[in-house]
Amino acid sequence: MPRAATLSLLCCLPGALHGQRVTKAAPTDTGPTTAAITPADLRRRLYVFAADSMMGRAAGTADNLRATAYIERELRRLGLVPGGDGGSFFQQVPLVRRGVGQDAALTIDGVDGARFVAGRDFLVRDPGAAQRSVDGAATVYGGTWGDSSTYVAPAAANGKLVVVDVRRGWEADRAHLLKRYRGAAGIAVASYDSMPPDVRGALSDTPVSLADGEAPVVTTGATPAPVFLYVTRALRAALLGAPGRTVRGDVAFGDQPAPARNVVAILPGSDPAMRGQYVALGAHNDHVGYTRNPVDHDSMRAVLTVARPLGADSPERPLTAAQQRRVRALTDSLHRAHGGARPDSIYNGADDDGSGSMALLEIAEQLASLPTAPKRSIVFVWHTGEELGLYGSQWFTDHPTVPRDSIVAQLNMDMIGRGSASDVTGGGPAYLQLIGSRRLSTELGDLIERVNRETDAGFRFDYAYDANGHPEQYYCRSDHYEYARYGIPITFFSTGGHRDYHEVTDEPQYIDYDHYARVTTLVRDVAVRIANLDHRLVVDRAKPDPHGECRQ
């Protein structure tokens, strides 16, 4: 599930370790899965899908392609029908990575043999607009930001690369600098060395956006903006070593295709009159990748346990003295149990949303094993780019591979592997959150309640997060909404947030596999009940504007 607000930077914790990555042990009970939905099967699958080798499955990366290839291999083995592009299981989603090229570098006339490389000697900020070139620009010293008596006149900066110092730290008012020196070829702030490693890493990881309108749009004929750089002290000295030195090189941002794909599979219905209708089941295949600034896994988990019960959604406040003592004690205990510190850099995303993705595979395997399929067809969709802003589900619903009006309902699973009392208030073996189940179809909400009773699933549904205006806005934050905006009845199944949300500690070892299997089974039962109805679910609530803003 994506953050409600901009993803915060990884906090620096006591015992943080840099430049290393821990390799966690794989489970010992590996082997083939069975036709039944079982905790053991889900565990086997999740330890593959959320392994360190998947590197956090960020959309638009080779790591996500590796994860989706695993899903595709399983679907072929199970004998499902490809539902993607051109008879394949993949639907390509046009993402672009906006950033500088891997070989971006600067040289300076008069500095023989020196080549300054992006990511090592400088970082480039994305202006969200066309940029000027600094190739051939002379340098000029712009002064120390915050001391106006040292500023160079704007006219003297026109067409030049302006080098600016900062009084302390690494931050400078970028907007004001760009406004003051809007005629410059570029602005170089000499603060790279004092920039925290996590900030440096975050700025190096350029965003991925949809190509068809979501990427920053450059208006034809718009005035290009100056290139904005953070540079090292060494590069600053080279730039200002002599008056008017000339820079060579191209470091402007540009859009490069980023590989991204939904995985789509179909189990054809058994009733010739109904198989042209579909029950859609979904989860997202991506997570948020990895950090260049590893932390000690156990000290991170201690901080999360003591002070951040919602993980990355928790307010980032300094620890009190009492909390620091508890964190130290818990960290020491974990270190003793694990033989010392364990550096960790990978956001495995076991619950978010390895749990939903592997539940889909388990449901697919179980339904494919039946002697007679449900009457309506089932379409399974593993969406990409959910963490970036629901890009894969937006693409699928805007460009569906089955007729959109043939989809009678969509059931979305995101974070269904936890839900204990230590994870969420009121949690326990019977805990399950439902969101959106009656927002378009009262019948769908009633049906889920009935299935829960009649199958003795025993869940106690928490509807609190479905309330209109709820601050967490879960109805708008996962893939189901992209279906709901077109008037397709949906339900979002989740066991809720927890301390490991969007942290490196979201790993398979912390999943409650018995609870997870029971949720998976319930979703299977609901899907089958919808697929076998003698009528389409009745939509008795107002449909939203498919191109409007989501409001919970």
mmCIF file of C-alpha atoms in Angstrom, residues 59-404:
data_model
loop_
_atom_site.group_PDB
_atom_site.id
_atom_site.type_symbol
_atom_site.label_atom_id
_atom_site.label_comp_id
_atom_site.label_asym_id
_atom_site.label_seq_id
_atom_site.Cartn_x
_atom_site.Cartn_y
_atom_site.Cartn_z
ATOM 1 C CA ALA A 59 8.303 -1.184 -10.107
ATOM 2 C CA GLY A 60 10.312 -0.207 -13.145
ATOM 3 C CA THR A 61 13.328 -2.319 -12.172
ATOM 4 C CA ALA A 62 14.826 -5.666 -13.145
ATOM 5 C CA ASP A 63 14.056 -6.799 -9.590
ATOM 6 C CA ASN A 64 10.322 -6.462 -10.208
ATOM 7 C CA LEU A 65 10.677 -8.287 -13.518
ATOM 8 C CA ARG A 66 12.326 -11.159 -11.640
ATOM 9 C CA ALA A 67 9.409 -11.287 -9.184
ATOM 10 C CA THR A 68 6.753 -11.207 -11.892
ATOM 11 C CA ALA A 69 8.639 -13.922 -13.812
ATOM 12 C CA TYR A 70 8.157 -16.193 -10.785
ATOM 13 C CA ILE A 71 4.405 -15.557 -10.873
ATOM 14 C CA GLU A 72 4.302 -16.231 -14.613
ATOM 15 C CA ARG A 73 6.149 -19.544 -14.270
ATOM 16 C CA GLU A 74 3.691 -20.686 -11.627
ATOM 17 C CA LEU A 75 0.694 -19.721 -13.770
ATOM 18 C CA ARG A 76 2.059 -21.756 -16.678
ATOM 19 C CA ARG A 77 2.569 -24.720 -14.379
ATOM 20 C CA LEU A 78 -1.013 -24.415 -13.123
ATOM 21 C CA GLY A 79 -2.405 -24.319 -16.645
ATOM 22 C CA LEU A 80 -4.264 -21.013 -16.434
ATOM 23 C CA VAL A 81 -5.055 -19.046 -19.591
ATOM 24 C CA PRO A 82 -2.831 -16.027 -20.359
ATOM 25 C CA GLY A 83 -4.760 -12.770 -20.008
ATOM 26 C CA GLY A 84 -2.119 -10.213 -20.936
ATOM 27 C CA ASP A 85 -0.828 -8.717 -24.160
ATOM 28 C CA GLY A 86 -0.468 -10.811 -27.300
ATOM 29 C CA GLY A 87 -1.387 -14.123 -25.735
ATOM 30 C CA SER A 88 1.068 -13.709 -22.854
ATOM 31 C CA PHE A 89 0.573 -13.464 -19.100
ATOM 32 C CA PHE A 90 2.057 -9.942 -19.082
ATOM 33 C CA GLN A 91 0.412 -6.600 -19.699
ATOM 34 C CA GLN A 92 3.120 -4.029 -20.285
ATOM 35 C CA VAL A 93 2.612 -0.792 -18.346
ATOM 36 C CA PRO A 94 4.369 2.266 -19.808
ATOM 37 C CA LEU A 95 6.489 3.627 -16.998
ATOM 38 C CA VAL A 96 9.436 5.948 -17.387
ATOM 39 C CA ARG A 97 12.327 6.618 -15.051
ATOM 40 C CA ARG A 98 13.120 10.282 -14.910
ATOM 41 C CA GLY A 99 16.759 10.964 -14.201
ATOM 42 C CA VAL A 100 20.227 11.546 -15.576
ATOM 43 C CA GLY A 101 21.943 8.897 -17.639
ATOM 44 C CA GLN A 102 24.262 6.422 -15.964
ATOM 45 C CA ASP A 103 27.262 7.967 -17.750
ATOM 46 C CA ALA A 104 26.425 11.576 -16.858
ATOM 47 C CA ALA A 105 29.649 13.409 -15.992
ATOM 48 C CA LEU A 106 31.292 16.822 -16.011
ATOM 49 C CA THR A 107 34.759 17.936 -17.018
ATOM 50 C CA ILE A 108 36.240 21.366 -16.473
ATOM 51 C CA ASP A 109 38.547 23.203 -18.851
ATOM 52 C CA GLY A 110 41.893 23.691 -17.183
ATOM 53 C CA VAL A 111 41.501 20.707 -14.836
ATOM 54 C CA ASP A 112 43.355 18.020 -16.757
ATOM 55 C CA GLY A 113 42.259 14.403 -16.384
ATOM 56 C CA ALA A 114 39.467 15.101 -13.900
ATOM 57 C CA ARG A 115 36.051 13.605 -14.644
ATOM 58 C CA PHE A 116 33.297 14.286 -12.132
ATOM 59 C CA VAL A 117 30.589 11.621 -12.125
ATOM 60 C CA ALA A 118 26.915 11.841 -11.179
ATOM 61 C CA GLY A 119 26.150 10.030 -7.928
ATOM 62 C CA ARG A 120 29.735 10.244 -6.714
ATOM 63 C CA ASP A 121 30.688 13.892 -7.173
ATOM 64 C CA PHE A 122 27.310 15.539 -7.632
ATOM 65 C CA LEU A 123 23.549 14.955 -7.648
ATOM 66 C CA VAL A 124 21.055 16.495 -10.033
ATOM 67 C CA ARG A 125 17.613 17.576 -8.824
ATOM 68 C CA ASP A 126 14.622 17.147 -11.087
ATOM 69 C CA PRO A 127 13.033 20.533 -11.871
ATOM 70 C CA GLY A 128 9.948 18.972 -13.477
ATOM 71 C CA ALA A 129 10.552 21.085 -16.554
ATOM 72 C CA ALA A 130 12.889 21.397 -19.503
ATOM 73 C CA GLN A 131 16.406 22.332 -18.487
ATOM 74 C CA ARG A 132 19.203 24.333 -19.975
ATOM 75 C CA SER A 133 22.511 22.732 -20.805
ATOM 76 C CA VAL A 134 25.585 23.577 -18.732
ATOM 77 C CA ASP A 135 27.865 22.373 -21.528
ATOM 78 C CA GLY A 136 30.147 25.293 -22.348
ATOM 79 C CA ALA A 137 28.943 27.458 -19.449
ATOM 80 C CA ALA A 138 31.446 29.570 -17.536
ATOM 81 C CA THR A 139 31.403 29.413 -13.729
ATOM 82 C CA VAL A 140 30.730 32.253 -11.321
ATOM 83 C CA TYR A 141 30.694 32.315 -7.528
ATOM 84 C CA GLY A 142 27.191 33.084 -6.222
ATOM 85 C CA GLY A 143 28.054 33.638 -2.559
ATOM 86 C CA THR A 144 26.892 31.968 0.662
ATOM 87 C CA TRP A 145 23.178 31.338 0.822
ATOM 88 C CA GLY A 146 21.652 33.170 3.764
ATOM 89 C CA ASP A 147 24.197 36.035 3.589
ATOM 90 C CA SER A 148 22.761 38.423 1.032
ATOM 91 C CA SER A 149 25.858 40.635 1.146
ATOM 92 C CA THR A 150 27.749 37.879 -0.719
ATOM 93 C CA TYR A 151 25.226 37.210 -3.483
ATOM 94 C CA VAL A 152 26.246 37.758 -7.068
ATOM 95 C CA ALA A 153 23.896 39.943 -9.080
ATOM 96 C CA PRO A 154 21.344 37.992 -11.130
ATOM 97 C CA ALA A 155 22.521 39.613 -14.353
ATOM 98 C CA ALA A 156 26.079 38.393 -13.713
ATOM 99 C CA ALA A 157 24.755 34.824 -13.439
ATOM 100 C CA ASN A 158 22.912 34.744 -16.743
ATOM 101 C CA GLY A 159 24.123 31.867 -18.899
ATOM 102 C CA LYS A 160 26.623 30.726 -16.268
ATOM 103 C CA LEU A 161 26.939 27.908 -13.729
ATOM 104 C CA VAL A 162 26.491 29.640 -10.360
ATOM 105 C CA VAL A 163 28.350 27.993 -7.467
ATOM 106 C CA VAL A 164 26.726 28.618 -4.063
ATOM 107 C CA ASP A 165 27.895 27.804 -0.542
ATOM 108 C CA VAL A 166 25.633 27.162 2.459
ATOM 109 C CA ARG A 167 26.241 28.391 5.991
ATOM 110 C CA ARG A 168 25.614 25.056 7.683
ATOM 111 C CA GLY A 169 24.225 21.638 6.884
ATOM 112 C CA TRP A 170 23.258 20.865 3.309
ATOM 113 C CA GLU A 171 19.968 22.645 2.676
ATOM 114 C CA ALA A 172 19.460 25.760 0.632
ATOM 115 C CA ASP A 173 16.219 27.377 -0.486
ATOM 116 C CA ARG A 174 16.037 25.806 -3.908
ATOM 117 C CA ALA A 175 12.943 27.715 -5.010
ATOM 118 C CA HIS A 176 14.457 31.085 -4.167
ATOM 119 C CA LEU A 177 17.752 30.192 -5.811
ATOM 120 C CA LEU A 178 15.981 29.166 -9.002
ATOM 121 C CA LYS A 179 13.943 32.341 -8.921
ATOM 122 C CA ARG A 180 16.927 34.650 -8.261
ATOM 123 C CA TYR A 181 19.164 33.010 -10.853
ATOM 124 C CA ARG A 182 16.482 32.032 -13.358
ATOM 125 C CA GLY A 183 18.708 33.180 -16.217
ATOM 126 C CA ALA A 184 21.606 30.909 -15.181
ATOM 127 C CA ALA A 185 22.593 27.802 -17.071
ATOM 128 C CA GLY A 186 22.813 25.992 -13.766
ATOM 129 C CA ILE A 187 23.110 26.318 -9.991
ATOM 130 C CA ALA A 188 25.599 24.195 -8.021
ATOM 131 C CA VAL A 189 25.136 24.104 -4.235
ATOM 132 C CA ALA A 190 28.311 22.926 -2.481
ATOM 133 C CA SER A 191 26.613 20.741 0.108
ATOM 134 C CA TYR A 192 26.937 17.159 -1.158
ATOM 135 C CA ASP A 193 29.490 16.179 1.521
ATOM 136 C CA SER A 194 27.306 17.307 4.421
ATOM 137 C CA MET A 195 24.152 15.706 3.015
ATOM 138 C CA PRO A 196 22.963 12.740 5.147
ATOM 139 C CA PRO A 197 23.486 9.415 3.355
ATOM 140 C CA ASP A 198 19.790 8.580 3.417
ATOM 141 C CA VAL A 199 18.908 11.919 1.821
ATOM 142 C CA ARG A 200 21.631 11.424 -0.772
ATOM 143 C CA GLY A 201 20.267 7.973 -1.553
ATOM 144 C CA ALA A 202 16.685 9.222 -1.798
ATOM 145 C CA LEU A 203 17.682 11.993 -4.209
ATOM 146 C CA SER A 204 19.632 9.484 -6.283
ATOM 147 C CA ASP A 205 16.581 7.226 -6.628
ATOM 148 C CA THR A 206 14.663 9.090 -9.274
ATOM 149 C CA PRO A 207 10.886 8.602 -9.394
ATOM 150 C CA VAL A 208 9.081 6.342 -11.823
ATOM 151 C CA SER A 209 5.928 7.718 -13.449
ATOM 152 C CA LEU A 210 3.326 6.788 -16.024
ATOM 153 C CA ALA A 211 4.270 7.827 -19.529
ATOM 154 C CA ASP A 212 0.764 8.752 -20.650
ATOM 155 C CA GLY A 213 0.205 11.944 -18.716
ATOM 156 C CA GLU A 214 1.540 11.100 -15.249
ATOM 157 C CA ALA A 215 5.175 11.930 -15.979
ATOM 158 C CA PRO A 216 6.226 15.563 -15.539
ATOM 159 C CA VAL A 217 4.971 17.270 -18.666
ATOM 160 C CA VAL A 218 7.205 19.812 -20.370
ATOM 161 C CA THR A 219 5.146 22.389 -22.212
ATOM 162 C CA THR A 220 6.400 23.075 -25.717
ATOM 163 C CA GLY A 221 7.983 26.473 -25.844
ATOM 164 C CA ALA A 222 8.214 26.824 -22.050
ATOM 165 C CA THR A 223 11.277 28.611 -20.733
ATOM 166 C CA PRO A 224 13.848 26.010 -19.667
ATOM 167 C CA ALA A 225 14.971 26.039 -16.040
ATOM 168 C CA PRO A 226 18.566 26.081 -14.785
ATOM 169 C CA VAL A 227 20.114 22.705 -13.977
ATOM 170 C CA PHE A 228 20.227 22.312 -10.171
ATOM 171 C CA LEU A 229 23.159 20.388 -8.655
ATOM 172 C CA TYR A 230 24.493 19.427 -5.242
ATOM 173 C CA VAL A 231 28.283 19.181 -5.571
ATOM 174 C CA THR A 232 31.183 17.976 -3.423
ATOM 175 C CA ARG A 233 33.808 20.265 -1.949
ATOM 176 C CA ALA A 234 36.307 18.837 -4.435
ATOM 177 C CA LEU A 235 34.094 19.695 -7.398
ATOM 178 C CA ARG A 236 33.398 23.143 -5.942
ATOM 179 C CA ALA A 237 37.153 23.781 -5.713
ATOM 180 C CA ALA A 238 37.667 22.651 -9.307
ATOM 181 C CA LEU A 239 34.835 24.839 -10.559
ATOM 182 C CA LEU A 240 36.160 27.934 -8.792
ATOM 183 C CA GLY A 241 39.894 27.247 -9.119
ATOM 184 C CA ALA A 242 40.244 30.022 -11.662
ATOM 185 C CA PRO A 243 37.877 32.807 -12.743
ATOM 186 C CA GLY A 244 35.446 31.863 -15.477
ATOM 187 C CA ARG A 245 36.323 28.204 -15.833
ATOM 188 C CA THR A 246 34.185 26.434 -18.438
ATOM 189 C CA VAL A 247 32.173 23.281 -17.780
ATOM 190 C CA ARG A 248 31.754 20.478 -20.282
ATOM 191 C CA GLY A 249 29.107 17.769 -20.163
ATOM 192 C CA ASP A 250 25.349 17.155 -20.261
ATOM 193 C CA VAL A 251 23.631 16.374 -16.951
ATOM 194 C CA ALA A 252 20.036 17.332 -17.699
ATOM 195 C CA PHE A 253 17.188 15.083 -16.618
ATOM 196 C CA GLY A 254 15.387 13.027 -19.207
ATOM 197 C CA ASP A 255 12.827 10.228 -19.446
ATOM 198 C CA GLN A 256 13.986 6.672 -20.016
ATOM 199 C CA PRO A 257 11.668 3.666 -20.402
ATOM 200 C CA ALA A 258 11.401 1.585 -17.231
ATOM 201 C CA PRO A 259 10.253 -2.044 -17.506
ATOM 202 C CA ALA A 260 6.962 -2.640 -15.737
ATOM 203 C CA ARG A 261 4.180 -5.139 -16.176
ATOM 204 C CA ASN A 262 0.967 -6.441 -14.730
ATOM 205 C CA VAL A 263 0.529 -10.211 -14.643
ATOM 206 C CA VAL A 264 -2.896 -11.352 -15.854
ATOM 207 C CA ALA A 265 -4.323 -14.885 -15.893
ATOM 208 C CA ILE A 266 -7.803 -16.267 -16.523
ATOM 209 C CA LEU A 267 -9.632 -19.313 -15.242
ATOM 210 C CA PRO A 268 -12.475 -19.727 -17.797
ATOM 211 C CA GLY A 269 -15.938 -20.209 -16.351
ATOM 212 C CA SER A 270 -17.798 -23.494 -16.712
ATOM 213 C CA ASP A 271 -21.164 -22.007 -17.737
ATOM 214 C CA PRO A 272 -21.246 -21.033 -21.445
ATOM 215 C CA ALA A 273 -23.866 -18.374 -20.688
ATOM 216 C CA MET A 274 -21.795 -16.775 -17.907
ATOM 217 C CA ARG A 275 -18.125 -17.333 -18.796
ATOM 218 C CA GLY A 276 -18.070 -13.988 -20.607
ATOM 219 C CA GLN A 277 -18.422 -12.304 -17.183
ATOM 220 C CA TYR A 278 -15.498 -12.043 -14.765
ATOM 221 C CA VAL A 279 -14.831 -11.873 -11.067
ATOM 222 C CA ALA A 280 -11.534 -9.996 -10.713
ATOM 223 C CA LEU A 281 -9.094 -10.865 -7.938
ATOM 224 C CA GLY A 282 -6.128 -8.578 -7.393
ATOM 225 C CA ALA A 283 -2.989 -7.777 -5.424
ATOM 226 C CA HIS A 284 0.104 -5.698 -6.205
ATOM 227 C CA ASN A 285 3.409 -7.259 -7.170
ATOM 228 C CA ASP A 286 5.705 -4.331 -6.335
ATOM 229 C CA HIS A 287 7.207 -2.904 -3.167
ATOM 230 C CA VAL A 288 9.643 -0.020 -2.530
ATOM 231 C CA GLY A 289 13.042 -1.537 -3.330
ATOM 232 C CA TYR A 290 16.076 -1.046 -1.119
ATOM 233 C CA THR A 291 18.121 1.666 0.559
ATOM 234 C CA ARG A 292 21.762 2.582 0.066
ATOM 235 C CA ASN A 293 21.974 3.267 3.788
ATOM 236 C CA PRO A 294 21.595 -0.073 5.639
ATOM 237 C CA VAL A 295 20.510 -0.181 9.252
ATOM 238 C CA ASP A 296 20.771 -2.800 11.947
ATOM 239 C CA HIS A 297 17.643 -4.899 11.527
ATOM 240 C CA ASP A 298 17.159 -5.581 15.225
ATOM 241 C CA SER A 299 17.681 -2.032 16.448
ATOM 242 C CA MET A 300 15.252 -0.863 13.754
ATOM 243 C CA ARG A 301 12.663 -3.359 14.918
ATOM 244 C CA ALA A 302 13.216 -2.319 18.521
ATOM 245 C CA VAL A 303 12.510 1.321 17.664
ATOM 246 C CA LEU A 304 9.415 0.328 15.684
ATOM 247 C CA THR A 305 8.144 -1.864 18.517
ATOM 248 C CA VAL A 306 8.662 0.797 21.174
ATOM 249 C CA ALA A 307 7.756 4.002 19.388
ATOM 250 C CA ARG A 308 6.367 3.501 15.873
ATOM 251 C CA PRO A 309 3.433 1.066 15.931
ATOM 252 C CA LEU A 310 2.389 1.958 12.362
ATOM 253 C CA GLY A 311 5.868 1.793 10.864
ATOM 254 C CA ALA A 312 6.418 4.429 8.204
ATOM 255 C CA ASP A 313 2.921 5.825 8.841
ATOM 256 C CA SER A 314 3.864 6.682 12.455
ATOM 257 C CA PRO A 315 4.864 10.247 13.312
ATOM 258 C CA GLU A 316 8.644 10.559 13.452
ATOM 259 C CA ARG A 317 9.313 11.975 16.908
ATOM 260 C CA PRO A 318 12.539 11.866 18.952
ATOM 261 C CA LEU A 319 12.614 9.007 21.447
ATOM 262 C CA THR A 320 12.072 9.893 25.083
ATOM 263 C CA ALA A 321 14.643 8.802 27.646
ATOM 264 C CA ALA A 322 12.362 5.974 28.760
ATOM 265 C CA GLN A 323 11.876 4.830 25.170
ATOM 266 C CA GLN A 324 15.625 4.895 24.547
ATOM 267 C CA ARG A 325 16.168 2.597 27.530
ATOM 268 C CA ARG A 326 13.522 0.177 26.241
ATOM 269 C CA VAL A 327 15.013 0.237 22.746
ATOM 270 C CA ARG A 328 18.509 -0.516 24.076
ATOM 271 C CA ALA A 329 17.229 -3.393 26.200
ATOM 272 C CA LEU A 330 15.214 -4.910 23.356
ATOM 273 C CA THR A 331 18.063 -4.452 20.872
ATOM 274 C CA ASP A 332 20.508 -6.170 23.232
ATOM 275 C CA SER A 333 18.096 -9.065 23.661
ATOM 276 C CA LEU A 334 17.638 -9.451 19.896
ATOM 277 C CA HIS A 335 21.383 -9.238 19.286
ATOM 278 C CA ARG A 336 21.980 -12.014 21.802
ATOM 279 C CA ALA A 337 19.362 -14.158 20.094
ATOM 280 C CA HIS A 338 20.759 -13.542 16.612
ATOM 281 C CA GLY A 339 24.467 -13.559 17.362
ATOM 282 C CA GLY A 340 25.047 -9.843 16.931
ATOM 283 C CA ALA A 341 23.961 -7.001 14.674
ATOM 284 C CA ARG A 342 22.430 -7.789 11.266
ATOM 285 C CA PRO A 343 22.764 -5.021 8.690
ATOM 286 C CA ASP A 344 19.710 -4.800 6.453
ATOM 287 C CA SER A 345 18.950 -2.702 3.386
ATOM 288 C CA ILE A 346 16.066 -4.450 1.600
ATOM 289 C CA TYR A 347 12.389 -3.567 1.917
ATOM 290 C CA ASN A 348 11.214 -7.154 1.378
ATOM 291 C CA GLY A 349 7.508 -6.285 1.411
ATOM 292 C CA ALA A 350 6.434 -9.679 2.751
ATOM 293 C CA ASP A 351 3.088 -8.372 3.979
ATOM 294 C CA ASP A 352 2.945 -5.396 1.595
ATOM 295 C CA ASP A 353 2.015 -7.013 -0.701
ATOM 296 C CA GLY A 354 3.789 -10.311 -0.912
ATOM 297 C CA SER A 355 0.932 -11.660 1.175
ATOM 298 C CA GLY A 356 -1.758 -10.635 -1.316
ATOM 299 C CA SER A 357 0.296 -11.708 -4.324
ATOM 300 C CA MET A 358 0.987 -15.192 -2.998
ATOM 301 C CA ALA A 359 -2.601 -15.568 -1.810
ATOM 302 C CA LEU A 360 -3.657 -14.985 -5.430
ATOM 303 C CA LEU A 361 -1.385 -17.817 -6.556
ATOM 304 C CA GLU A 362 -2.777 -20.120 -3.882
ATOM 305 C CA ILE A 363 -6.355 -19.321 -4.909
ATOM 306 C CA ALA A 364 -5.464 -19.814 -8.568
ATOM 307 C CA GLU A 365 -3.902 -23.202 -7.828
ATOM 308 C CA GLN A 366 -6.858 -24.355 -5.750
ATOM 309 C CA LEU A 367 -9.506 -23.280 -8.282
ATOM 310 C CA ALA A 368 -7.534 -24.710 -11.210
ATOM 311 C CA SER A 369 -7.569 -28.102 -9.460
ATOM 312 C CA LEU A 370 -11.368 -28.301 -9.265
ATOM 313 C CA PRO A 371 -13.108 -30.805 -11.542
ATOM 314 C CA THR A 372 -15.606 -28.062 -12.469
ATOM 315 C CA ALA A 373 -14.677 -24.380 -12.474
ATOM 316 C CA PRO A 374 -17.036 -21.696 -11.116
ATOM 317 C CA LYS A 375 -19.722 -20.584 -13.577
ATOM 318 C CA ARG A 376 -18.253 -17.144 -14.270
ATOM 319 C CA SER A 377 -14.626 -16.709 -15.262
ATOM 320 C CA ILE A 378 -12.035 -15.531 -12.747
ATOM 321 C CA VAL A 379 -9.426 -12.995 -13.840
ATOM 322 C CA PHE A 380 -6.354 -12.754 -11.620
ATOM 323 C CA VAL A 381 -4.368 -9.518 -11.853
ATOM 324 C CA TRP A 382 -1.053 -8.814 -10.126
ATOM 325 C CA HIS A 383 -0.771 -5.034 -10.519
ATOM 326 C CA THR A 384 2.541 -3.223 -10.772
ATOM 327 C CA GLY A 385 3.299 0.294 -9.550
ATOM 328 C CA GLU A 386 0.767 0.382 -6.709
ATOM 329 C CA GLU A 387 3.401 1.868 -4.417
ATOM 330 C CA LEU A 388 4.018 4.655 -6.932
ATOM 331 C CA GLY A 389 0.369 5.680 -7.126
ATOM 332 C CA LEU A 390 -1.818 2.774 -8.341
ATOM 333 C CA TYR A 391 -0.261 2.943 -11.821
ATOM 334 C CA GLY A 392 -0.721 -0.712 -12.802
ATOM 335 C CA SER A 393 -4.371 -0.904 -11.761
ATOM 336 C CA GLN A 394 -5.046 2.437 -13.413
ATOM 337 C CA TRP A 395 -3.513 1.111 -16.620
ATOM 338 C CA PHE A 396 -5.448 -2.166 -16.463
ATOM 339 C CA THR A 397 -8.803 -0.516 -15.860
ATOM 340 C CA ASP A 398 -8.181 2.118 -18.535
ATOM 341 C CA HIS A 399 -6.875 -0.544 -20.963
ATOM 342 C CA PRO A 400 -8.510 -3.778 -19.771
ATOM 343 C CA THR A 401 -7.608 -7.074 -21.415
ATOM 344 C CA VAL A 402 -11.170 -8.274 -20.845
ATOM 345 C CA PRO A 403 -14.213 -6.060 -21.496
ATOM 346 C CA ARG A 404 -14.456 -3.677 -18.566
#
